[in-house]
């Protein structure tokens, strides 16, 4: 069964068709990074308008790639064998930017109505985790480290539908810390990939930046950001930026790695899943690869294209745990 996924929670417009939650049949994505670069961050109103501009064209391209034809009238015209294969229309309805979420949600509602298929509303964070089901044999139970621009969480998935948040950031999200420190270093937006690249040429032990001192499985990254700022001030802004980037990255990834592994050990689980934009970070991926190679734990990480926002993860989340939503459902900006 094909699930159609739609994602517009921030600055990526994306749609995808996924078979049985695991196989990506076709997908289209337009990133607005270049549009928002000039502003140093995502401008919600601009993002929403841009989603509107590209949404229909992307859908058409995706259907064409899957050899499906989406022509009007749709209602009652489901004889077309391929369209009949679509089981549901899934869409992220939060957390994210309300204005951008509503563009995707309006599109999803229209399609669900026109195709006479159920509408499934999907949580963006849960969807990031489900990116790991695509082209993989992953099954619950597992521990997930979700690291994105807005969230940093350690989650326990006891089944496809049941999960609990065991720890989270008390202030900045890890991606947010990457973006803020990148701005301090004059690296522009988005900061994560820029720090990743620059850090590869720096010395991670050049500066001794503190890990946030928080009990248990929670995190804090705002002190680390301040420490980087103080270092810049103390050196009147004249620092080896590669060394600062490498030392900052080391401090963030060290604590993410340590707490995730501690959690898996305490729960007696040997499957660890990475998810979200920061899971694209090469140093973080290397740490978990080495752990995986050591044998005790099996680590799952999506390919880079499925770490950042995409629609395949939305379709997969809907297949494994989606609940039919009324066409009146709204969007929400923050998680519970
Ligand atoms: O999951 P995502 O695409 O969007 C949200 O749901 O927030 O994550 C975006 C975040 C940004 O903060 C970006 O700087 C960060 O992921 N990011 C990275 C890398 N690629 C993206 N952070 C560190 N290293 C990377 N390679
Ligand atoms: Zn995201």
PDB file of C-alpha atoms in Angstrom, residues 32-321:
ATOM      1  CA  UNK A  32      14.467  27.274   0.678  1.00  0.00           C
ATOM      2  CA  UNK A  33      17.940  27.614   2.195  1.00  0.00           C
ATOM      3  CA  UNK A  34      19.087  30.060  -0.476  1.00  0.00           C
ATOM      4  CA  UNK A  35      15.961  32.198   0.021  1.00  0.00           C
ATOM      5  CA  UNK A  36      16.508  32.584   3.786  1.00  0.00           C
ATOM      6  CA  UNK A  37      20.312  32.870   3.735  1.00  0.00           C
ATOM      7  CA  UNK A  38      20.060  36.605   3.135  1.00  0.00           C
ATOM      8  CA  UNK A  39      18.042  36.981   6.364  1.00  0.00           C
ATOM      9  CA  UNK A  40      20.344  34.787   8.493  1.00  0.00           C
ATOM     10  CA  UNK A  41      17.457  32.454   9.388  1.00  0.00           C
ATOM     11  CA  UNK A  42      14.016  31.298   8.316  1.00  0.00           C
ATOM     12  CA  UNK A  43      11.443  34.078   7.834  1.00  0.00           C
ATOM     13  CA  UNK A  44       8.077  32.346   8.445  1.00  0.00           C
ATOM     14  CA  UNK A  45       5.933  34.488   6.142  1.00  0.00           C
ATOM     15  CA  UNK A  46       8.415  34.187   3.281  1.00  0.00           C
ATOM     16  CA  UNK A  47       8.627  30.428   3.866  1.00  0.00           C
ATOM     17  CA  UNK A  48       4.850  29.958   3.759  1.00  0.00           C
ATOM     18  CA  UNK A  49       4.524  31.877   0.496  1.00  0.00           C
ATOM     19  CA  UNK A  50       7.327  29.900  -1.091  1.00  0.00           C
ATOM     20  CA  UNK A  51       5.647  26.593  -0.086  1.00  0.00           C
ATOM     21  CA  UNK A  52       2.496  27.773  -1.861  1.00  0.00           C
ATOM     22  CA  UNK A  53       4.418  28.627  -5.017  1.00  0.00           C
ATOM     23  CA  UNK A  54       6.072  25.228  -5.431  1.00  0.00           C
ATOM     24  CA  UNK A  55       3.572  22.836  -3.834  1.00  0.00           C
ATOM     25  CA  UNK A  56       1.413  21.845  -6.838  1.00  0.00           C
ATOM     26  CA  UNK A  57       4.371  21.519  -9.194  1.00  0.00           C
ATOM     27  CA  UNK A  58       6.176  19.193  -6.765  1.00  0.00           C
ATOM     28  CA  UNK A  59       3.109  16.986  -6.372  1.00  0.00           C
ATOM     29  CA  UNK A  60       2.773  16.650 -10.122  1.00  0.00           C
ATOM     30  CA  UNK A  61       6.438  15.737 -10.518  1.00  0.00           C
ATOM     31  CA  UNK A  62       6.160  13.138  -7.761  1.00  0.00           C
ATOM     32  CA  UNK A  63       3.063  11.533  -9.301  1.00  0.00           C
ATOM     33  CA  UNK A  64       4.715  11.544 -12.725  1.00  0.00           C
ATOM     34  CA  UNK A  65       7.815   9.827 -11.345  1.00  0.00           C
ATOM     35  CA  UNK A  66       5.573   7.121  -9.897  1.00  0.00           C
ATOM     36  CA  UNK A  67       3.731   6.886 -13.249  1.00  0.00           C
ATOM     37  CA  UNK A  68       0.536   8.110 -11.576  1.00  0.00           C
ATOM     38  CA  UNK A  69      -1.597  10.698 -13.252  1.00  0.00           C
ATOM     39  CA  UNK A  70      -3.345  13.220 -11.075  1.00  0.00           C
ATOM     40  CA  UNK A  71      -6.004  14.781 -13.287  1.00  0.00           C
ATOM     41  CA  UNK A  72      -9.344  16.296 -12.454  1.00  0.00           C
ATOM     42  CA  UNK A  73     -11.979  15.283 -11.634  1.00  0.00           C
ATOM     43  CA  UNK A  74     -10.578  12.973  -8.963  1.00  0.00           C
ATOM     44  CA  UNK A  75     -13.580  12.117  -6.835  1.00  0.00           C
ATOM     45  CA  UNK A  76     -15.207   8.930  -8.001  1.00  0.00           C
ATOM     46  CA  UNK A  77     -12.442   8.488 -10.575  1.00  0.00           C
ATOM     47  CA  UNK A  78     -10.472   5.936  -8.613  1.00  0.00           C
ATOM     48  CA  UNK A  79     -10.796   3.254 -11.277  1.00  0.00           C
ATOM     49  CA  UNK A  80      -7.262   4.147 -12.294  1.00  0.00           C
ATOM     50  CA  UNK A  81      -5.471   1.180 -10.740  1.00  0.00           C
ATOM     51  CA  UNK A  82      -2.458   3.131  -9.602  1.00  0.00           C
ATOM     52  CA  UNK A  83      -4.349   5.805  -7.733  1.00  0.00           C
ATOM     53  CA  UNK A  84      -6.296   3.042  -6.042  1.00  0.00           C
ATOM     54  CA  UNK A  85      -3.006   1.871  -4.541  1.00  0.00           C
ATOM     55  CA  UNK A  86      -2.793   4.987  -2.386  1.00  0.00           C
ATOM     56  CA  UNK A  87      -3.962   4.074   1.098  1.00  0.00           C
ATOM     57  CA  UNK A  88      -3.820   7.423   2.851  1.00  0.00           C
ATOM     58  CA  UNK A  89      -2.642  11.007   2.654  1.00  0.00           C
ATOM     59  CA  UNK A  90      -0.294  11.921   5.519  1.00  0.00           C
ATOM     60  CA  UNK A  91       0.889  15.351   6.559  1.00  0.00           C
ATOM     61  CA  UNK A  92       2.979  16.905   9.339  1.00  0.00           C
ATOM     62  CA  UNK A  93       0.701  19.131  11.432  1.00  0.00           C
ATOM     63  CA  UNK A  94       3.260  20.123  14.103  1.00  0.00           C
ATOM     64  CA  UNK A  95       5.518  21.087  15.691  1.00  0.00           C
ATOM     65  CA  UNK A  96       6.695  23.749  13.264  1.00  0.00           C
ATOM     66  CA  UNK A  97       5.824  27.177  11.883  1.00  0.00           C
ATOM     67  CA  UNK A  98       2.046  27.561  11.839  1.00  0.00           C
ATOM     68  CA  UNK A  99       1.912  29.454   8.553  1.00  0.00           C
ATOM     69  CA  UNK A 100       4.068  26.921   6.717  1.00  0.00           C
ATOM     70  CA  UNK A 101       2.355  23.892   8.285  1.00  0.00           C
ATOM     71  CA  UNK A 102      -1.035  25.163   7.123  1.00  0.00           C
ATOM     72  CA  UNK A 103       0.066  25.199   3.486  1.00  0.00           C
ATOM     73  CA  UNK A 104       0.912  21.482   3.530  1.00  0.00           C
ATOM     74  CA  UNK A 105      -2.095  20.640   5.656  1.00  0.00           C
ATOM     75  CA  UNK A 106      -4.504  22.425   3.313  1.00  0.00           C
ATOM     76  CA  UNK A 107      -2.968  20.547   0.386  1.00  0.00           C
ATOM     77  CA  UNK A 108      -3.179  17.227   2.223  1.00  0.00           C
ATOM     78  CA  UNK A 109      -6.818  17.798   3.206  1.00  0.00           C
ATOM     79  CA  UNK A 110      -7.722  18.636  -0.378  1.00  0.00           C
ATOM     80  CA  UNK A 111      -6.007  15.522  -1.705  1.00  0.00           C
ATOM     81  CA  UNK A 112      -7.525  13.284   0.967  1.00  0.00           C
ATOM     82  CA  UNK A 113     -10.986  14.623   0.136  1.00  0.00           C
ATOM     83  CA  UNK A 114     -10.489  14.418  -3.625  1.00  0.00           C
ATOM     84  CA  UNK A 115      -8.991  10.921  -3.551  1.00  0.00           C
ATOM     85  CA  UNK A 116     -11.473   9.758  -0.906  1.00  0.00           C
ATOM     86  CA  UNK A 117      -8.634   8.507   1.304  1.00  0.00           C
ATOM     87  CA  UNK A 118      -8.078   8.925   5.044  1.00  0.00           C
ATOM     88  CA  UNK A 119      -6.092  11.961   6.192  1.00  0.00           C
ATOM     89  CA  UNK A 120      -3.366  11.076   8.717  1.00  0.00           C
ATOM     90  CA  UNK A 121      -1.782  13.848  10.782  1.00  0.00           C
ATOM     91  CA  UNK A 122       1.812  13.159  11.798  1.00  0.00           C
ATOM     92  CA  UNK A 123       4.047  14.589  14.525  1.00  0.00           C
ATOM     93  CA  UNK A 124       7.245  15.983  13.014  1.00  0.00           C
ATOM     94  CA  UNK A 125       9.580  14.618  15.705  1.00  0.00           C
ATOM     95  CA  UNK A 126       8.134  11.137  15.520  1.00  0.00           C
ATOM     96  CA  UNK A 127       8.456  11.337  11.731  1.00  0.00           C
ATOM     97  CA  UNK A 128      12.180  12.119  12.006  1.00  0.00           C
ATOM     98  CA  UNK A 129      12.630   8.856  13.930  1.00  0.00           C
ATOM     99  CA  UNK A 130      10.606   6.928  11.328  1.00  0.00           C
ATOM    100  CA  UNK A 131      13.049   7.995   8.583  1.00  0.00           C
ATOM    101  CA  UNK A 132      15.047   5.051   9.949  1.00  0.00           C
ATOM    102  CA  UNK A 133      12.413   2.531   8.798  1.00  0.00           C
ATOM    103  CA  UNK A 134      13.008   3.411   5.152  1.00  0.00           C
ATOM    104  CA  UNK A 135      15.119   0.839   3.355  1.00  0.00           C
ATOM    105  CA  UNK A 136      15.983  -0.815   6.649  1.00  0.00           C
ATOM    106  CA  UNK A 137      15.030  -3.736   8.866  1.00  0.00           C
ATOM    107  CA  UNK A 138      14.655  -1.596  12.004  1.00  0.00           C
ATOM    108  CA  UNK A 139      11.998  -2.763  14.445  1.00  0.00           C
ATOM    109  CA  UNK A 140      11.163  -1.503  17.942  1.00  0.00           C
ATOM    110  CA  UNK A 141      12.153  -1.570  20.731  1.00  0.00           C
ATOM    111  CA  UNK A 142      14.949   0.977  20.422  1.00  0.00           C
ATOM    112  CA  UNK A 143      16.394   4.167  21.870  1.00  0.00           C
ATOM    113  CA  UNK A 144      16.264   7.228  19.597  1.00  0.00           C
ATOM    114  CA  UNK A 145      18.371  10.365  19.756  1.00  0.00           C
ATOM    115  CA  UNK A 146      16.440  13.125  17.997  1.00  0.00           C
ATOM    116  CA  UNK A 147      18.615  16.139  17.228  1.00  0.00           C
ATOM    117  CA  UNK A 148      17.102  18.858  15.073  1.00  0.00           C
ATOM    118  CA  UNK A 149      16.896  22.635  14.808  1.00  0.00           C
ATOM    119  CA  UNK A 150      14.084  22.806  17.345  1.00  0.00           C
ATOM    120  CA  UNK A 151      14.450  19.622  19.422  1.00  0.00           C
ATOM    121  CA  UNK A 152      16.960  17.496  21.276  1.00  0.00           C
ATOM    122  CA  UNK A 153      15.411  14.418  22.850  1.00  0.00           C
ATOM    123  CA  UNK A 154      16.215  10.907  23.918  1.00  0.00           C
ATOM    124  CA  UNK A 155      13.201   8.698  23.270  1.00  0.00           C
ATOM    125  CA  UNK A 156      12.308   5.108  24.000  1.00  0.00           C
ATOM    126  CA  UNK A 157      10.195   3.427  21.316  1.00  0.00           C
ATOM    127  CA  UNK A 158       8.748   0.316  22.957  1.00  0.00           C
ATOM    128  CA  UNK A 159       6.606  -0.462  19.887  1.00  0.00           C
ATOM    129  CA  UNK A 160       5.713   1.165  16.566  1.00  0.00           C
ATOM    130  CA  UNK A 161       3.009   3.188  18.302  1.00  0.00           C
ATOM    131  CA  UNK A 162       4.250   3.632  21.853  1.00  0.00           C
ATOM    132  CA  UNK A 163       7.089   5.906  22.820  1.00  0.00           C
ATOM    133  CA  UNK A 164       8.250   8.042  25.732  1.00  0.00           C
ATOM    134  CA  UNK A 165      10.552  11.047  25.949  1.00  0.00           C
ATOM    135  CA  UNK A 166      13.190  10.193  28.559  1.00  0.00           C
ATOM    136  CA  UNK A 167      15.311  13.303  28.295  1.00  0.00           C
ATOM    137  CA  UNK A 168      15.390  16.602  26.464  1.00  0.00           C
ATOM    138  CA  UNK A 169      17.129  19.935  26.288  1.00  0.00           C
ATOM    139  CA  UNK A 170      16.268  22.426  28.982  1.00  0.00           C
ATOM    140  CA  UNK A 171      17.181  25.396  26.778  1.00  0.00           C
ATOM    141  CA  UNK A 172      18.615  25.463  23.228  1.00  0.00           C
ATOM    142  CA  UNK A 173      18.230  22.541  20.852  1.00  0.00           C
ATOM    143  CA  UNK A 174      21.500  21.083  19.566  1.00  0.00           C
ATOM    144  CA  UNK A 175      20.810  22.289  15.992  1.00  0.00           C
ATOM    145  CA  UNK A 176      19.988  25.724  17.358  1.00  0.00           C
ATOM    146  CA  UNK A 177      23.353  25.739  19.194  1.00  0.00           C
ATOM    147  CA  UNK A 178      25.120  24.812  15.940  1.00  0.00           C
ATOM    148  CA  UNK A 179      23.305  27.630  14.123  1.00  0.00           C
ATOM    149  CA  UNK A 180      24.010  30.233  16.842  1.00  0.00           C
ATOM    150  CA  UNK A 181      27.708  29.363  17.152  1.00  0.00           C
ATOM    151  CA  UNK A 182      28.035  29.395  13.360  1.00  0.00           C
ATOM    152  CA  UNK A 183      26.638  32.933  13.395  1.00  0.00           C
ATOM    153  CA  UNK A 184      29.191  33.929  16.075  1.00  0.00           C
ATOM    154  CA  UNK A 185      31.938  32.548  13.850  1.00  0.00           C
ATOM    155  CA  UNK A 186      30.554  34.393  10.828  1.00  0.00           C
ATOM    156  CA  UNK A 187      29.718  31.172   8.990  1.00  0.00           C
ATOM    157  CA  UNK A 188      26.189  32.145   7.970  1.00  0.00           C
ATOM    158  CA  UNK A 189      22.997  30.098   7.750  1.00  0.00           C
ATOM    159  CA  UNK A 190      22.410  27.187   8.053  1.00  0.00           C
ATOM    160  CA  UNK A 191      25.185  26.804  10.565  1.00  0.00           C
ATOM    161  CA  UNK A 192      25.293  23.059  11.185  1.00  0.00           C
ATOM    162  CA  UNK A 193      26.727  21.968   7.840  1.00  0.00           C
ATOM    163  CA  UNK A 194      29.187  24.915   7.869  1.00  0.00           C
ATOM    164  CA  UNK A 195      30.546  23.985  11.321  1.00  0.00           C
ATOM    165  CA  UNK A 196      30.711  20.325  10.314  1.00  0.00           C
ATOM    166  CA  UNK A 197      32.882  21.210   7.320  1.00  0.00           C
ATOM    167  CA  UNK A 198      35.133  23.698   9.104  1.00  0.00           C
ATOM    168  CA  UNK A 199      35.558  21.476  12.184  1.00  0.00           C
ATOM    169  CA  UNK A 200      37.095  18.761  10.028  1.00  0.00           C
ATOM    170  CA  UNK A 201      40.161  20.994   9.656  1.00  0.00           C
ATOM    171  CA  UNK A 202      40.366  22.082  13.326  1.00  0.00           C
ATOM    172  CA  UNK A 203      41.670  20.686  16.603  1.00  0.00           C
ATOM    173  CA  UNK A 204      38.824  19.476  18.881  1.00  0.00           C
ATOM    174  CA  UNK A 205      41.092  19.813  21.928  1.00  0.00           C
ATOM    175  CA  UNK A 206      42.164  23.408  21.265  1.00  0.00           C
ATOM    176  CA  UNK A 207      39.497  24.805  23.608  1.00  0.00           C
ATOM    177  CA  UNK A 208      38.037  23.122  26.631  1.00  0.00           C
ATOM    178  CA  UNK A 209      34.355  24.027  26.222  1.00  0.00           C
ATOM    179  CA  UNK A 210      32.062  22.728  28.976  1.00  0.00           C
ATOM    180  CA  UNK A 211      29.415  20.085  28.550  1.00  0.00           C
ATOM    181  CA  UNK A 212      26.144  21.349  30.004  1.00  0.00           C
ATOM    182  CA  UNK A 213      25.984  20.061  33.572  1.00  0.00           C
ATOM    183  CA  UNK A 214      22.495  18.596  33.730  1.00  0.00           C
ATOM    184  CA  UNK A 215      21.422  15.504  35.606  1.00  0.00           C
ATOM    185  CA  UNK A 216      20.186  12.333  33.952  1.00  0.00           C
ATOM    186  CA  UNK A 217      19.213  12.309  30.304  1.00  0.00           C
ATOM    187  CA  UNK A 218      18.443  16.015  29.923  1.00  0.00           C
ATOM    188  CA  UNK A 219      20.687  18.450  28.056  1.00  0.00           C
ATOM    189  CA  UNK A 220      21.663  22.109  28.196  1.00  0.00           C
ATOM    190  CA  UNK A 221      23.490  23.873  25.368  1.00  0.00           C
ATOM    191  CA  UNK A 222      23.076  27.547  26.206  1.00  0.00           C
ATOM    192  CA  UNK A 223      26.137  27.605  28.530  1.00  0.00           C
ATOM    193  CA  UNK A 224      28.266  26.132  25.783  1.00  0.00           C
ATOM    194  CA  UNK A 225      27.138  28.828  23.374  1.00  0.00           C
ATOM    195  CA  UNK A 226      28.026  31.487  26.000  1.00  0.00           C
ATOM    196  CA  UNK A 227      31.458  29.871  26.537  1.00  0.00           C
ATOM    197  CA  UNK A 228      32.157  30.167  22.805  1.00  0.00           C
ATOM    198  CA  UNK A 229      31.052  33.799  22.917  1.00  0.00           C
ATOM    199  CA  UNK A 230      33.349  34.547  25.903  1.00  0.00           C
ATOM    200  CA  UNK A 231      36.282  32.899  24.115  1.00  0.00           C
ATOM    201  CA  UNK A 232      35.677  35.101  21.075  1.00  0.00           C
ATOM    202  CA  UNK A 233      35.504  38.211  23.306  1.00  0.00           C
ATOM    203  CA  UNK A 234      38.635  37.294  25.258  1.00  0.00           C
ATOM    204  CA  UNK A 235      40.562  37.026  22.011  1.00  0.00           C
ATOM    205  CA  UNK A 236      38.960  40.182  20.577  1.00  0.00           C
ATOM    206  CA  UNK A 237      37.347  38.036  17.899  1.00  0.00           C
ATOM    207  CA  UNK A 238      40.740  36.847  16.605  1.00  0.00           C
ATOM    208  CA  UNK A 239      40.564  33.077  17.006  1.00  0.00           C
ATOM    209  CA  UNK A 240      41.299  30.069  14.885  1.00  0.00           C
ATOM    210  CA  UNK A 241      37.708  29.491  13.789  1.00  0.00           C
ATOM    211  CA  UNK A 242      38.383  25.896  12.721  1.00  0.00           C
ATOM    212  CA  UNK A 243      39.650  25.092  16.233  1.00  0.00           C
ATOM    213  CA  UNK A 244      36.649  26.788  17.867  1.00  0.00           C
ATOM    214  CA  UNK A 245      34.262  24.935  15.528  1.00  0.00           C
ATOM    215  CA  UNK A 246      35.967  21.593  16.214  1.00  0.00           C
ATOM    216  CA  UNK A 247      36.044  22.122  20.005  1.00  0.00           C
ATOM    217  CA  UNK A 248      32.398  23.238  20.079  1.00  0.00           C
ATOM    218  CA  UNK A 249      31.311  20.282  17.936  1.00  0.00           C
ATOM    219  CA  UNK A 250      33.252  17.922  20.172  1.00  0.00           C
ATOM    220  CA  UNK A 251      31.534  19.268  23.309  1.00  0.00           C
ATOM    221  CA  UNK A 252      28.031  18.909  21.801  1.00  0.00           C
ATOM    222  CA  UNK A 253      28.562  15.476  20.285  1.00  0.00           C
ATOM    223  CA  UNK A 254      30.360  14.078  23.342  1.00  0.00           C
ATOM    224  CA  UNK A 255      27.356  14.665  25.587  1.00  0.00           C
ATOM    225  CA  UNK A 256      24.814  13.534  22.961  1.00  0.00           C
ATOM    226  CA  UNK A 257      26.743  10.304  22.478  1.00  0.00           C
ATOM    227  CA  UNK A 258      27.359   9.620  26.166  1.00  0.00           C
ATOM    228  CA  UNK A 259      23.770  10.103  27.323  1.00  0.00           C
ATOM    229  CA  UNK A 260      22.279   8.108  24.455  1.00  0.00           C
ATOM    230  CA  UNK A 261      24.540   5.135  25.109  1.00  0.00           C
ATOM    231  CA  UNK A 262      23.901   5.379  28.870  1.00  0.00           C
ATOM    232  CA  UNK A 263      20.167   5.272  28.193  1.00  0.00           C
ATOM    233  CA  UNK A 264      20.417   2.217  25.933  1.00  0.00           C
ATOM    234  CA  UNK A 265      22.582   0.453  28.511  1.00  0.00           C
ATOM    235  CA  UNK A 266      20.203   1.229  31.368  1.00  0.00           C
ATOM    236  CA  UNK A 267      17.197  -0.009  29.392  1.00  0.00           C
ATOM    237  CA  UNK A 268      19.090  -3.083  28.213  1.00  0.00           C
ATOM    238  CA  UNK A 269      18.401  -2.222  24.561  1.00  0.00           C
ATOM    239  CA  UNK A 270      20.958  -2.817  21.841  1.00  0.00           C
ATOM    240  CA  UNK A 271      19.340  -0.802  19.053  1.00  0.00           C
ATOM    241  CA  UNK A 272      20.109   2.921  18.813  1.00  0.00           C
ATOM    242  CA  UNK A 273      18.532   5.236  16.247  1.00  0.00           C
ATOM    243  CA  UNK A 274      19.735   8.705  15.213  1.00  0.00           C
ATOM    244  CA  UNK A 275      17.313  11.208  13.724  1.00  0.00           C
ATOM    245  CA  UNK A 276      16.960  14.872  12.736  1.00  0.00           C
ATOM    246  CA  UNK A 277      19.147  17.377  10.930  1.00  0.00           C
ATOM    247  CA  UNK A 278      22.094  17.147  13.343  1.00  0.00           C
ATOM    248  CA  UNK A 279      22.208  13.375  12.701  1.00  0.00           C
ATOM    249  CA  UNK A 280      23.795  14.456   9.388  1.00  0.00           C
ATOM    250  CA  UNK A 281      26.839  15.669  11.341  1.00  0.00           C
ATOM    251  CA  UNK A 282      29.857  13.666  10.238  1.00  0.00           C
ATOM    252  CA  UNK A 283      31.564  13.616  13.655  1.00  0.00           C
ATOM    253  CA  UNK A 284      28.384  12.421  15.395  1.00  0.00           C
ATOM    254  CA  UNK A 285      27.879   9.749  12.725  1.00  0.00           C
ATOM    255  CA  UNK A 286      31.494   8.614  13.115  1.00  0.00           C
ATOM    256  CA  UNK A 287      31.138   8.229  16.903  1.00  0.00           C
ATOM    257  CA  UNK A 288      28.070   6.028  16.497  1.00  0.00           C
ATOM    258  CA  UNK A 289      29.625   4.083  13.599  1.00  0.00           C
ATOM    259  CA  UNK A 290      32.554   3.201  15.806  1.00  0.00           C
ATOM    260  CA  UNK A 291      30.153   2.115  18.532  1.00  0.00           C
ATOM    261  CA  UNK A 292      28.315  -0.077  16.037  1.00  0.00           C
ATOM    262  CA  UNK A 293      31.564  -1.606  14.798  1.00  0.00           C
ATOM    263  CA  UNK A 294      32.526  -2.444  18.388  1.00  0.00           C
ATOM    264  CA  UNK A 295      29.634  -4.924  18.330  1.00  0.00           C
ATOM    265  CA  UNK A 296      27.391  -4.470  21.370  1.00  0.00           C
ATOM    266  CA  UNK A 297      25.013  -1.991  19.769  1.00  0.00           C
ATOM    267  CA  UNK A 298      23.363  -1.843  16.373  1.00  0.00           C
ATOM    268  CA  UNK A 299      23.124   1.776  15.259  1.00  0.00           C
ATOM    269  CA  UNK A 300      20.653   3.033  12.639  1.00  0.00           C
ATOM    270  CA  UNK A 301      21.113   6.390  10.916  1.00  0.00           C
ATOM    271  CA  UNK A 302      19.140   7.646   7.939  1.00  0.00           C
ATOM    272  CA  UNK A 303      21.040   8.596   4.778  1.00  0.00           C
ATOM    273  CA  UNK A 304      21.863  12.322   4.772  1.00  0.00           C
ATOM    274  CA  UNK A 305      18.862  13.128   2.547  1.00  0.00           C
ATOM    275  CA  UNK A 306      16.492  11.667   5.166  1.00  0.00           C
ATOM    276  CA  UNK A 307      18.155  13.291   8.222  1.00  0.00           C
ATOM    277  CA  UNK A 308      16.908  16.795   7.429  1.00  0.00           C
ATOM    278  CA  UNK A 309      13.220  17.493   6.768  1.00  0.00           C
ATOM    279  CA  UNK A 310      11.642  15.296   4.094  1.00  0.00           C
ATOM    280  CA  UNK A 311       8.281  13.745   3.271  1.00  0.00           C
ATOM    281  CA  UNK A 312       9.265  10.076   3.112  1.00  0.00           C
ATOM    282  CA  UNK A 313       9.585  10.056   6.907  1.00  0.00           C
ATOM    283  CA  UNK A 314       6.062  11.475   7.194  1.00  0.00           C
ATOM    284  CA  UNK A 315       4.602   8.725   5.007  1.00  0.00           C
ATOM    285  CA  UNK A 316       6.509   6.088   6.965  1.00  0.00           C
ATOM    286  CA  UNK A 317       5.352   7.457  10.349  1.00  0.00           C
ATOM    287  CA  UNK A 318       1.759   7.479   9.082  1.00  0.00           C
ATOM    288  CA  UNK A 319       2.001   3.866   7.920  1.00  0.00           C
ATOM    289  CA  UNK A 320       3.347   2.575  11.241  1.00  0.00           C
ATOM    290  CA  UNK A 321       1.435   4.725  13.700  1.00  0.00           C
TER     291      UNK A 321
END
